[in-house]
Coordinates of C-alpha atoms and ligand atoms in Angstrom, one line a residue:
X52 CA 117.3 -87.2 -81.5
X53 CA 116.1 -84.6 -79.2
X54 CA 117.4 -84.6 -75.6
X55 CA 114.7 -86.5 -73.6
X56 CA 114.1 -88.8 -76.0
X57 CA 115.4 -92.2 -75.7
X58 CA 116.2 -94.7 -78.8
X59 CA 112.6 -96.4 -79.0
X60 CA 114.6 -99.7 -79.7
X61 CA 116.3 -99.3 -76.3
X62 CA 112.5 -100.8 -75.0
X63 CA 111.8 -104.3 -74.4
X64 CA 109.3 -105.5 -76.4
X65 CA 107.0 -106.9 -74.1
X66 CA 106.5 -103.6 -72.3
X67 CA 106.9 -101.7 -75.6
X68 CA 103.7 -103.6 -76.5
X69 CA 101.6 -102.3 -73.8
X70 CA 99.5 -99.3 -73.1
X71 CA 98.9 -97.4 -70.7
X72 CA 95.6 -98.2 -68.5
X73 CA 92.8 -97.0 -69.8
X74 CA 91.3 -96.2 -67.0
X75 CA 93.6 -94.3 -65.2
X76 CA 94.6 -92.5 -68.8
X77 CA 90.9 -91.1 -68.4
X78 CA 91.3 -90.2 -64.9
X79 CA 94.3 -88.2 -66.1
X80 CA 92.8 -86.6 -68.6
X81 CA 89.6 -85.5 -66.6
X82 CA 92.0 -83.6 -64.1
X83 CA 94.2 -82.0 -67.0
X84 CA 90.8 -80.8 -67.6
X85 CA 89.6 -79.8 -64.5
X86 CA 92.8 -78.4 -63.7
X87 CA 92.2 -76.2 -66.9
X88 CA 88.9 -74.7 -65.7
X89 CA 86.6 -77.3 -66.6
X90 CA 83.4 -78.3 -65.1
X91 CA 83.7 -82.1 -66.1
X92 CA 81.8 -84.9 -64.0
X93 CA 83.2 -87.9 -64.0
X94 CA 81.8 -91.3 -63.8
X95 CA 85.0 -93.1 -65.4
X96 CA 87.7 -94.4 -62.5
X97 CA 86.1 -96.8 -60.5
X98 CA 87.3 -94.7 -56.9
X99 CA 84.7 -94.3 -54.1
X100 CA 84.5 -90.6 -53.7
X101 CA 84.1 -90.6 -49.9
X102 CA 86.8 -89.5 -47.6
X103 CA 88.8 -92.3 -46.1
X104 CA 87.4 -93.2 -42.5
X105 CA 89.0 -91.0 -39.8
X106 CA 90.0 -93.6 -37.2
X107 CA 92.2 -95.0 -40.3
X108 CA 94.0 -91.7 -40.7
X109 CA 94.2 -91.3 -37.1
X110 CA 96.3 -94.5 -37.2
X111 CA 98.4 -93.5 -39.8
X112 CA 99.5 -89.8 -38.7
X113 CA 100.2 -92.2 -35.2
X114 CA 102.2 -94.3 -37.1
X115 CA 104.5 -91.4 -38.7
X116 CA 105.4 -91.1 -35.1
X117 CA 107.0 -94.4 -34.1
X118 CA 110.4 -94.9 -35.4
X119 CA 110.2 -98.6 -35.4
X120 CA 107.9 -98.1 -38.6
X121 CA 110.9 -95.5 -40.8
X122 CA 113.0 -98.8 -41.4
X123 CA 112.7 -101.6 -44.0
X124 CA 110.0 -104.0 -42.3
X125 CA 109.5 -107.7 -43.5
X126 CA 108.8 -107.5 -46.8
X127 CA 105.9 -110.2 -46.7
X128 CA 104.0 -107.5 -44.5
X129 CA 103.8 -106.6 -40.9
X130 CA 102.7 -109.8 -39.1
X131 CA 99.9 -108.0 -37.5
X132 CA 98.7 -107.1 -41.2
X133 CA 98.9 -110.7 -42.4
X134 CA 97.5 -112.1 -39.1
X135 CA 94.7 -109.3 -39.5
X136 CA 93.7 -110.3 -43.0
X137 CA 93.8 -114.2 -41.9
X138 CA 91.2 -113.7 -39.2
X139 CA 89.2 -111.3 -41.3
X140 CA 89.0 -114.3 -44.3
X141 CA 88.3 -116.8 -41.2
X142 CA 85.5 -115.0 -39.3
X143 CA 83.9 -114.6 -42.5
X144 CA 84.3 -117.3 -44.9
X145 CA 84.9 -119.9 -42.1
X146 CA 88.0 -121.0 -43.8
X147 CA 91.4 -121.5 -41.8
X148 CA 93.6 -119.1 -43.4
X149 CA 97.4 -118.7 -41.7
X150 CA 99.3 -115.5 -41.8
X151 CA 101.9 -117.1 -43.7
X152 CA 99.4 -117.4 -46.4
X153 CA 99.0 -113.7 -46.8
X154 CA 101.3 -111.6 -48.6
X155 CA 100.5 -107.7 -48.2
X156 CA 101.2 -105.7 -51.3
X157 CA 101.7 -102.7 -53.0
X158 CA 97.9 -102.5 -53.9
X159 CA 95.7 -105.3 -55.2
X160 CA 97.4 -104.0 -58.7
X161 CA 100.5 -105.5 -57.6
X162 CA 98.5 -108.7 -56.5
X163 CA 97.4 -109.3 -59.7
X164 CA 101.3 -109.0 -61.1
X165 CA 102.6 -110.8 -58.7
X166 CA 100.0 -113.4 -59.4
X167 CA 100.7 -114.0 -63.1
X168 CA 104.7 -113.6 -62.4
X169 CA 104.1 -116.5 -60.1
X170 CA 102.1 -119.0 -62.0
X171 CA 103.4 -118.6 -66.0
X172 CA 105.9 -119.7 -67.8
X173 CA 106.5 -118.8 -71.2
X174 CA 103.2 -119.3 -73.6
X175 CA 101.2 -119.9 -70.5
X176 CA 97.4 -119.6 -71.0
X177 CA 95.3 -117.9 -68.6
X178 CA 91.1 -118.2 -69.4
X179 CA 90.3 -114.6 -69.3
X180 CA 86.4 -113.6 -69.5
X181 CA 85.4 -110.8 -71.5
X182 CA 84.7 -107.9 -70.9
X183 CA 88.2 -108.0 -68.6
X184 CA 89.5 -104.7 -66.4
X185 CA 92.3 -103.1 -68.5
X186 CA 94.8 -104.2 -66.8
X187 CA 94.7 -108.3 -67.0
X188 CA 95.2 -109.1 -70.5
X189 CA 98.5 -107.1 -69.9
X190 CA 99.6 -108.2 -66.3
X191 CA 99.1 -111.9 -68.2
X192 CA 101.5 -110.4 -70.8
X193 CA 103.8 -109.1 -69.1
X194 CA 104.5 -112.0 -67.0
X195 CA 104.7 -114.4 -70.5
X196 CA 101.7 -115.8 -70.7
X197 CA 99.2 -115.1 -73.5
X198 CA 95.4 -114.2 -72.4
X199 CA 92.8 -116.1 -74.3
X200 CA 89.5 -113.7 -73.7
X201 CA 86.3 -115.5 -73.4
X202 CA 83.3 -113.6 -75.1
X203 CA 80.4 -113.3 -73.0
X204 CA 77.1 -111.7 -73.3
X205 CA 74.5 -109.5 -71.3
X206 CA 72.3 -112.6 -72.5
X207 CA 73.8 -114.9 -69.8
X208 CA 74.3 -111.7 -67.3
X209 CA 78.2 -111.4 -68.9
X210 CA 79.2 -114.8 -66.7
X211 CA 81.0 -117.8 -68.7
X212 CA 79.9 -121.3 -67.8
X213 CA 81.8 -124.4 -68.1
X214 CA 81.2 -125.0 -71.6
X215 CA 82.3 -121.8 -72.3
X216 CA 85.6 -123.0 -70.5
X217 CA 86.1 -126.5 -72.5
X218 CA 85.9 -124.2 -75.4
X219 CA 88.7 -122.6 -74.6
X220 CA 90.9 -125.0 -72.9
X221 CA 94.5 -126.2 -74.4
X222 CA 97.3 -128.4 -73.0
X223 CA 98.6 -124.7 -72.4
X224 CA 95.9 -123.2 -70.3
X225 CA 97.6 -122.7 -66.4
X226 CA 95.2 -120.6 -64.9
X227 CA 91.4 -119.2 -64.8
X228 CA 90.5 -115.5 -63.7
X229 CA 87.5 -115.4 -62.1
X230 CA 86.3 -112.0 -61.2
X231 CA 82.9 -111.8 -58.8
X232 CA 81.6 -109.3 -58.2
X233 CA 82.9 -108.1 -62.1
X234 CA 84.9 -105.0 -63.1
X235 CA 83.6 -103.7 -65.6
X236 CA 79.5 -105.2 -65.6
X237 CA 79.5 -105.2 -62.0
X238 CA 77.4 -109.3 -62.5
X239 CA 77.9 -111.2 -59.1
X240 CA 77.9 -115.2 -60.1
X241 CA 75.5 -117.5 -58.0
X242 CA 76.9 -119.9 -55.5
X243 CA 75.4 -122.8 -58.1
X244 CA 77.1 -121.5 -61.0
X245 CA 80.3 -120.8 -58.8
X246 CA 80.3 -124.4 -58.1
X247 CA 80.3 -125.9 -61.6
X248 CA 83.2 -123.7 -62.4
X249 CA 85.1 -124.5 -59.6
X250 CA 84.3 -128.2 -60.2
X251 CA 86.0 -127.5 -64.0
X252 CA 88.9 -125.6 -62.5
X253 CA 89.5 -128.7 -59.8
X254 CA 89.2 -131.1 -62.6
X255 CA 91.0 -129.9 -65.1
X256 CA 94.0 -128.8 -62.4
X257 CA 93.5 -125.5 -63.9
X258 CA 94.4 -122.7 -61.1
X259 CA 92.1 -120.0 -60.3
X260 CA 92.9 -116.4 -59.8
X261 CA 89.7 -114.4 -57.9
X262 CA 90.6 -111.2 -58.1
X263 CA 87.6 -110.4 -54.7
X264 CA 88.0 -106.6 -54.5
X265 CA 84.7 -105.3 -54.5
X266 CA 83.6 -108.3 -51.9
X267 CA 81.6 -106.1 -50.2
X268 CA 79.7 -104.5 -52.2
X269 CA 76.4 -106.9 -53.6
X270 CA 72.9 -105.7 -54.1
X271 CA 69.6 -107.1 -53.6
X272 CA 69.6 -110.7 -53.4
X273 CA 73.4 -111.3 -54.7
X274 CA 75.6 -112.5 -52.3
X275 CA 79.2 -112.3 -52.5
X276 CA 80.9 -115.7 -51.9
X277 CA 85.1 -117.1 -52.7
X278 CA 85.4 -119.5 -55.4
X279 CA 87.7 -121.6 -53.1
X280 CA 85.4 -121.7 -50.3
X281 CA 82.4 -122.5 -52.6
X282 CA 85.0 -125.2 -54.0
X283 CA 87.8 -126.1 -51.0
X284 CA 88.9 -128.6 -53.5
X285 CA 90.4 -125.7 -54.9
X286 CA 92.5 -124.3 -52.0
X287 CA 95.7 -125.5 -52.9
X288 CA 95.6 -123.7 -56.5
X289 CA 93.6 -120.7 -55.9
X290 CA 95.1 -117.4 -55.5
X291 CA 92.8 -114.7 -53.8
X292 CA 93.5 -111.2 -54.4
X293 CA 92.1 -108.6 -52.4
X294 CA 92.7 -105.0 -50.9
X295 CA 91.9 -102.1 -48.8
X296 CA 91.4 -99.7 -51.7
X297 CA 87.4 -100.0 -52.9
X298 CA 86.0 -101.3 -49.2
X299 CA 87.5 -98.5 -47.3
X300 CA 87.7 -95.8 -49.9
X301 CA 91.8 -96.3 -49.9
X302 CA 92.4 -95.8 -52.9
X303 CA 95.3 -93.5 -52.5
X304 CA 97.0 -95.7 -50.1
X305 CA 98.3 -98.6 -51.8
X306 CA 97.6 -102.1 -49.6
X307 CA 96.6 -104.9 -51.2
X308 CA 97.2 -108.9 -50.7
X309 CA 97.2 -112.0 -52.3
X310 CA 96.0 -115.0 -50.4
X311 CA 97.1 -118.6 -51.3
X312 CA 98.7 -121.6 -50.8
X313 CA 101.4 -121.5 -48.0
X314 CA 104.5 -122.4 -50.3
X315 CA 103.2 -120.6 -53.4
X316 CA 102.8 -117.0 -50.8
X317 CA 106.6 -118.2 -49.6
X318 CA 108.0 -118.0 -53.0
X319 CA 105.9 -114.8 -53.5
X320 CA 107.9 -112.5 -50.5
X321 CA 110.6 -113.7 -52.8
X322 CA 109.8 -112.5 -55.6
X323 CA 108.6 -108.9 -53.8
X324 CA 111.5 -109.0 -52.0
X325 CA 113.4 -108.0 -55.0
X326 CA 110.7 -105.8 -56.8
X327 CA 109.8 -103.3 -53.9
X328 CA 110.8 -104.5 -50.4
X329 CA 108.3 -103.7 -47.8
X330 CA 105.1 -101.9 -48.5
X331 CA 105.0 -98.3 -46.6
X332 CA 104.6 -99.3 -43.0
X333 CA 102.4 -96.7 -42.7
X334 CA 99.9 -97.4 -44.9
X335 CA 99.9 -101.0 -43.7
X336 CA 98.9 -99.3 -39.9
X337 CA 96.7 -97.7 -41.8
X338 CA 95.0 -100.7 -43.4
X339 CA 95.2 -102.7 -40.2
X340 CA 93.0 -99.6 -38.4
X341 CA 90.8 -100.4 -41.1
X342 CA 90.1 -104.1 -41.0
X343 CA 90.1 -103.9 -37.1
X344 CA 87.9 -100.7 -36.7
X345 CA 86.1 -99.2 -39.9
X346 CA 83.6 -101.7 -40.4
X347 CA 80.6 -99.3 -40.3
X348 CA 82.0 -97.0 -42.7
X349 CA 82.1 -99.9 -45.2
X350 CA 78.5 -100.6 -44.6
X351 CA 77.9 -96.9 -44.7
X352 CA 79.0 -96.5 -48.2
X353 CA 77.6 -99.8 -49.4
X354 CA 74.2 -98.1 -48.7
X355 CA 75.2 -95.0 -50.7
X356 CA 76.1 -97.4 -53.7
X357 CA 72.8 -99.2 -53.0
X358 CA 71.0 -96.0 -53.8
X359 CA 73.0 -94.1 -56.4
X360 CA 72.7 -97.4 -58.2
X361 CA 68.9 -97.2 -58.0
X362 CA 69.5 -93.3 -59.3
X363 CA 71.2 -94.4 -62.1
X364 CA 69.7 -97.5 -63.0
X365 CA 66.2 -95.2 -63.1
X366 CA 68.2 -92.7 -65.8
X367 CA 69.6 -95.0 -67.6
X368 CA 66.5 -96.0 -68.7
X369 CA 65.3 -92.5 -70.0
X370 CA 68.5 -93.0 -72.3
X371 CA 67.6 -93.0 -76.3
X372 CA 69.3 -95.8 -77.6
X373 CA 70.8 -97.4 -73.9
X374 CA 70.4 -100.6 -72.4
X375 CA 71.2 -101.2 -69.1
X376 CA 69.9 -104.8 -66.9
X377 CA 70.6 -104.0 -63.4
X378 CA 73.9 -105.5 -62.2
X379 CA 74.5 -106.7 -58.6
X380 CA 77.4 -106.0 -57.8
X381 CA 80.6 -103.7 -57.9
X382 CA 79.4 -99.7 -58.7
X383 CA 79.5 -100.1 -62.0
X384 CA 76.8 -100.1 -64.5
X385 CA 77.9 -101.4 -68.3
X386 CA 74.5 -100.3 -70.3
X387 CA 74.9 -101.7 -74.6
X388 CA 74.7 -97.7 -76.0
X389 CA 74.4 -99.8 -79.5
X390 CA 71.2 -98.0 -80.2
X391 CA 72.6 -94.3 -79.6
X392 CA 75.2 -95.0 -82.2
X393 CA 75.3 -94.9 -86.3
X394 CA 74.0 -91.0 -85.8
X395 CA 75.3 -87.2 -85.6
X396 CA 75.1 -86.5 -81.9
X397 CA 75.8 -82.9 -81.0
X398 CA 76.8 -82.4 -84.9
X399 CA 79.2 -85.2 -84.8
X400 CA 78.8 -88.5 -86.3
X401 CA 79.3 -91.1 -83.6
X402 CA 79.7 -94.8 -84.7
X403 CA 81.4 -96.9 -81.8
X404 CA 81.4 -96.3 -77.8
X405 CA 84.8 -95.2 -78.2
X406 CA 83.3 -92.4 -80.2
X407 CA 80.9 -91.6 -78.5
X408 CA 82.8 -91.1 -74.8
X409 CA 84.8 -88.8 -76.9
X410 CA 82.0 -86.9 -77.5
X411 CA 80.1 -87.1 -74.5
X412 CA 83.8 -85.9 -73.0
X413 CA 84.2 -83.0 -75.6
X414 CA 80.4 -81.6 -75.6
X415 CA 78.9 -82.7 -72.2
X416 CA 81.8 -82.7 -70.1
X417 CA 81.2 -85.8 -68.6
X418 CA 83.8 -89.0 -68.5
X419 CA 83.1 -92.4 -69.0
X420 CA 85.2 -95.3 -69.7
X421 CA 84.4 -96.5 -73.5
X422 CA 83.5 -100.5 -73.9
X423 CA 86.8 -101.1 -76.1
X424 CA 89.0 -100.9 -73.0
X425 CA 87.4 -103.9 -71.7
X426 CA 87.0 -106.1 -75.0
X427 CA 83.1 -104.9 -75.5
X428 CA 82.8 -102.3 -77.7
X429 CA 79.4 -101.4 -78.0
X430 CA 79.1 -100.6 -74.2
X431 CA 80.3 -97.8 -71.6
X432 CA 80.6 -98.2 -68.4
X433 CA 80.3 -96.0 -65.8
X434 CA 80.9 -95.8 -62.4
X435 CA 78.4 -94.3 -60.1
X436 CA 81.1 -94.2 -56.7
X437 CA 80.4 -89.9 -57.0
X438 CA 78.6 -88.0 -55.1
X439 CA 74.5 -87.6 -55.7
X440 CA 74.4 -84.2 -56.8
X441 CA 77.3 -84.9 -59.4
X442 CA 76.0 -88.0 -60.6
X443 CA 72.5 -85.7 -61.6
X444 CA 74.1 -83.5 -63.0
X445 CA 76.1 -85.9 -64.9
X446 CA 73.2 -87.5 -66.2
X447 CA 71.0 -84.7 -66.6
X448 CA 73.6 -83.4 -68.9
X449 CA 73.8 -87.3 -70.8
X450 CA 70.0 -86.4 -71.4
X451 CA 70.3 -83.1 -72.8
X452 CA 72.5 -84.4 -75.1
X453 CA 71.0 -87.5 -76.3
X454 CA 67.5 -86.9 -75.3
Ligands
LIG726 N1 90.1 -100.3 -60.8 C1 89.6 -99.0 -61.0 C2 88.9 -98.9 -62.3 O1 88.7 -99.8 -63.0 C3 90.7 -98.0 -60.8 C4 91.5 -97.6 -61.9 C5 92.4 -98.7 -62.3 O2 93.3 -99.0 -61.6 O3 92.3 -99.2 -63.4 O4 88.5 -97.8 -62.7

């Protein structure tokens, strides 16, 4: 065996069964690229390209300063963190949420682990509707439990309702993911159809994880609103998860949180007490500067979003062989590209998505994120968080190509 290499047996099998993400595989690969010499645009990782707000890094290079902060901290999160978070969910869903019920983490990513380490036991079903982000149908994996995808269609705006559920539901199923607004179709669910699936959740004592992360970011008449809230039936088996990274264009600075019941966030600092300790105190000052003071910066880039999603929505439908209904939410747009396939573009023969983002990689330079990574071939998605003049030269190159 060459040095380096390790016995491939030496794995477990659970995480020699999973792949790496996707997304952040093409994020990779678009900088090998760029770091190459490459012109590529991308529209692939779903990252607000705006710097992070000032007064945020102006608390953070204050935090580097004060020694209290270079030690081990509590490793459910700095109570001003938690307290911030609890008072942020209060003010604007009107819901008493404690401090205990927050747990800070390392990014929402680790939310969403921490999530399905908490709730499954071996064989544990969580309802997972498709198209999914990358990462759940492996974060459900990796804790034990087995995701059971749950097809939808641009027909019913890619949103399951509870028939769809009973369809699906075993003596096994634990838990429901409920994602609103949606990673990957960027659909926001009305308050009506929030409440039939909560209703289902309640009665069937299913738990609900709402993975909320792009909260603030809803288009024309959508509103975002929190399954539990729209359901408080719910509260005492809902699991929120939620961040600083899309909001506050944080990407880089890893603080999420999961919000719950108080006993289920208890057993949580447990568990992260063994897997990382404390998050970086800094970047918890950091996220606290956000909630407390960056507000207009949120609402800044919203309006950005708003209008590059107008830009797009208005190319996409100069596309040969795209089809793209407008989603509300999210900055993601997840047009069917059924009708560009089954034909040589730019000499190649291209016959699934997956196909052609290689292709529109390889001959256009331009990155997006093929359906399959989701569960829907048959789509791409792109993100339109870039700036304007990339994003028209991204699509003006997507024309020249398949015009
Ligand atoms: N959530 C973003 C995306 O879907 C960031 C990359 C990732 O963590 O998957 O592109």
């Amino acid at each position: 065996m060459p040095s380096g290499e390790a016995d491939h047996q030496a794995i477990s099998r659970r995480v020699a069964a999973i792949s790496e993400s996707a997304t952040l595989a093409l994020d990779r690969r678009v900088k090998e690229l760029r770091a190459a010499g490459n012109d590529v645009i991308s529209f692939a990782a779903g990252e607000p390209d705006f710097d992070t707000p000032q007064v945020v890094v102006e608390a953070a290079a204050r935090a580097c300063r004060d020694p209290r902060l270079h030690h081990y901290t509590p490793a459910a999160g700095l109570p001003e963190l938690r307290e911030a978070v609890a008072s942020e969910i209060g003010r604007r869903d009107g819901l008493e949420v404690l401090p205990e019920q927050v747990l800070i983490t390392n990014g929402t990513k680790q939310a969403v682990a921490h999530a399905f380490t908490l709730l499954l036991d071996p064989g544990d079903e969580v309802l997972v509707p498709s198209p999914y982000w990358v990462s759940f149908p492996e974060a459900i994996a990796l804790a034990g439990g087995r995701p059971v995808p749950i097809p939808t269609t641009e027909a019913t705006g890619f949103r399951v309702t509870p028939d769809d559920l009973d369809r699906h539901l075993t003596p096994r199923t634990k838990a429901l993911l409920f994602v609103s607004p949606s990673n990957p179709t960027g659909s926001v669910y009305r308050r009506e159809q929030m409440l039939a699936i909560g209703r289902w959740a309640a009665d069937h004592g299913v738990w609900v994880v709402c993975d909320e992360i792009y909260d603030h970011f809803t288009y024309d008449r959508a509103e975002f609103n929190s399954l539990p809230v729209v359901v408080p039936e719910l509260q005492s088996r809902a699991l929120r998860l939620n961040g600083v990274a899309k909001a506050y264009s944080m990407t880089g600075w890893r603080v999420g949180w999961l919000v719950g019941p108080r006993s289920t966030v208890e057993a949580a600092a447990n568990l992260q007490s063994h897997v990382c300790g404390n998050i970086s105190n800094i970047s918890q000052l950091a996220a606290l500067a956000a909630l407390e003071k960056a507000g207009p910066a949120v609402e800044e880039m919203r309006a950005a979003f708003a209008r590059r999603r107008m830009a797009m929505l208005e190319y996409m439908d100069r596309v040969p062989g795209f089809e793209c209904p407008a989603p509300e939410g999210a900055f993601y747009l997840f047009p069917s590209v059924r009708g560009a396939l089954g034909r040589a573009i730019g000499g190649q023969k291209v016959e699934t998505s997956a196909e052609l983002a290689a292709v529109l990689l390889e001959q256009a330079r331009i990155a997006v994120v093929p359906g399959e990574a989701f569960g829907a071939p048959g789509h791409v998605r792109f993100s339109y968080a870039l700036a304007d003049q990339d994003l028209a030269e991204g699509m003006a190159r997507l024309l020249r190509l398949l015009g």
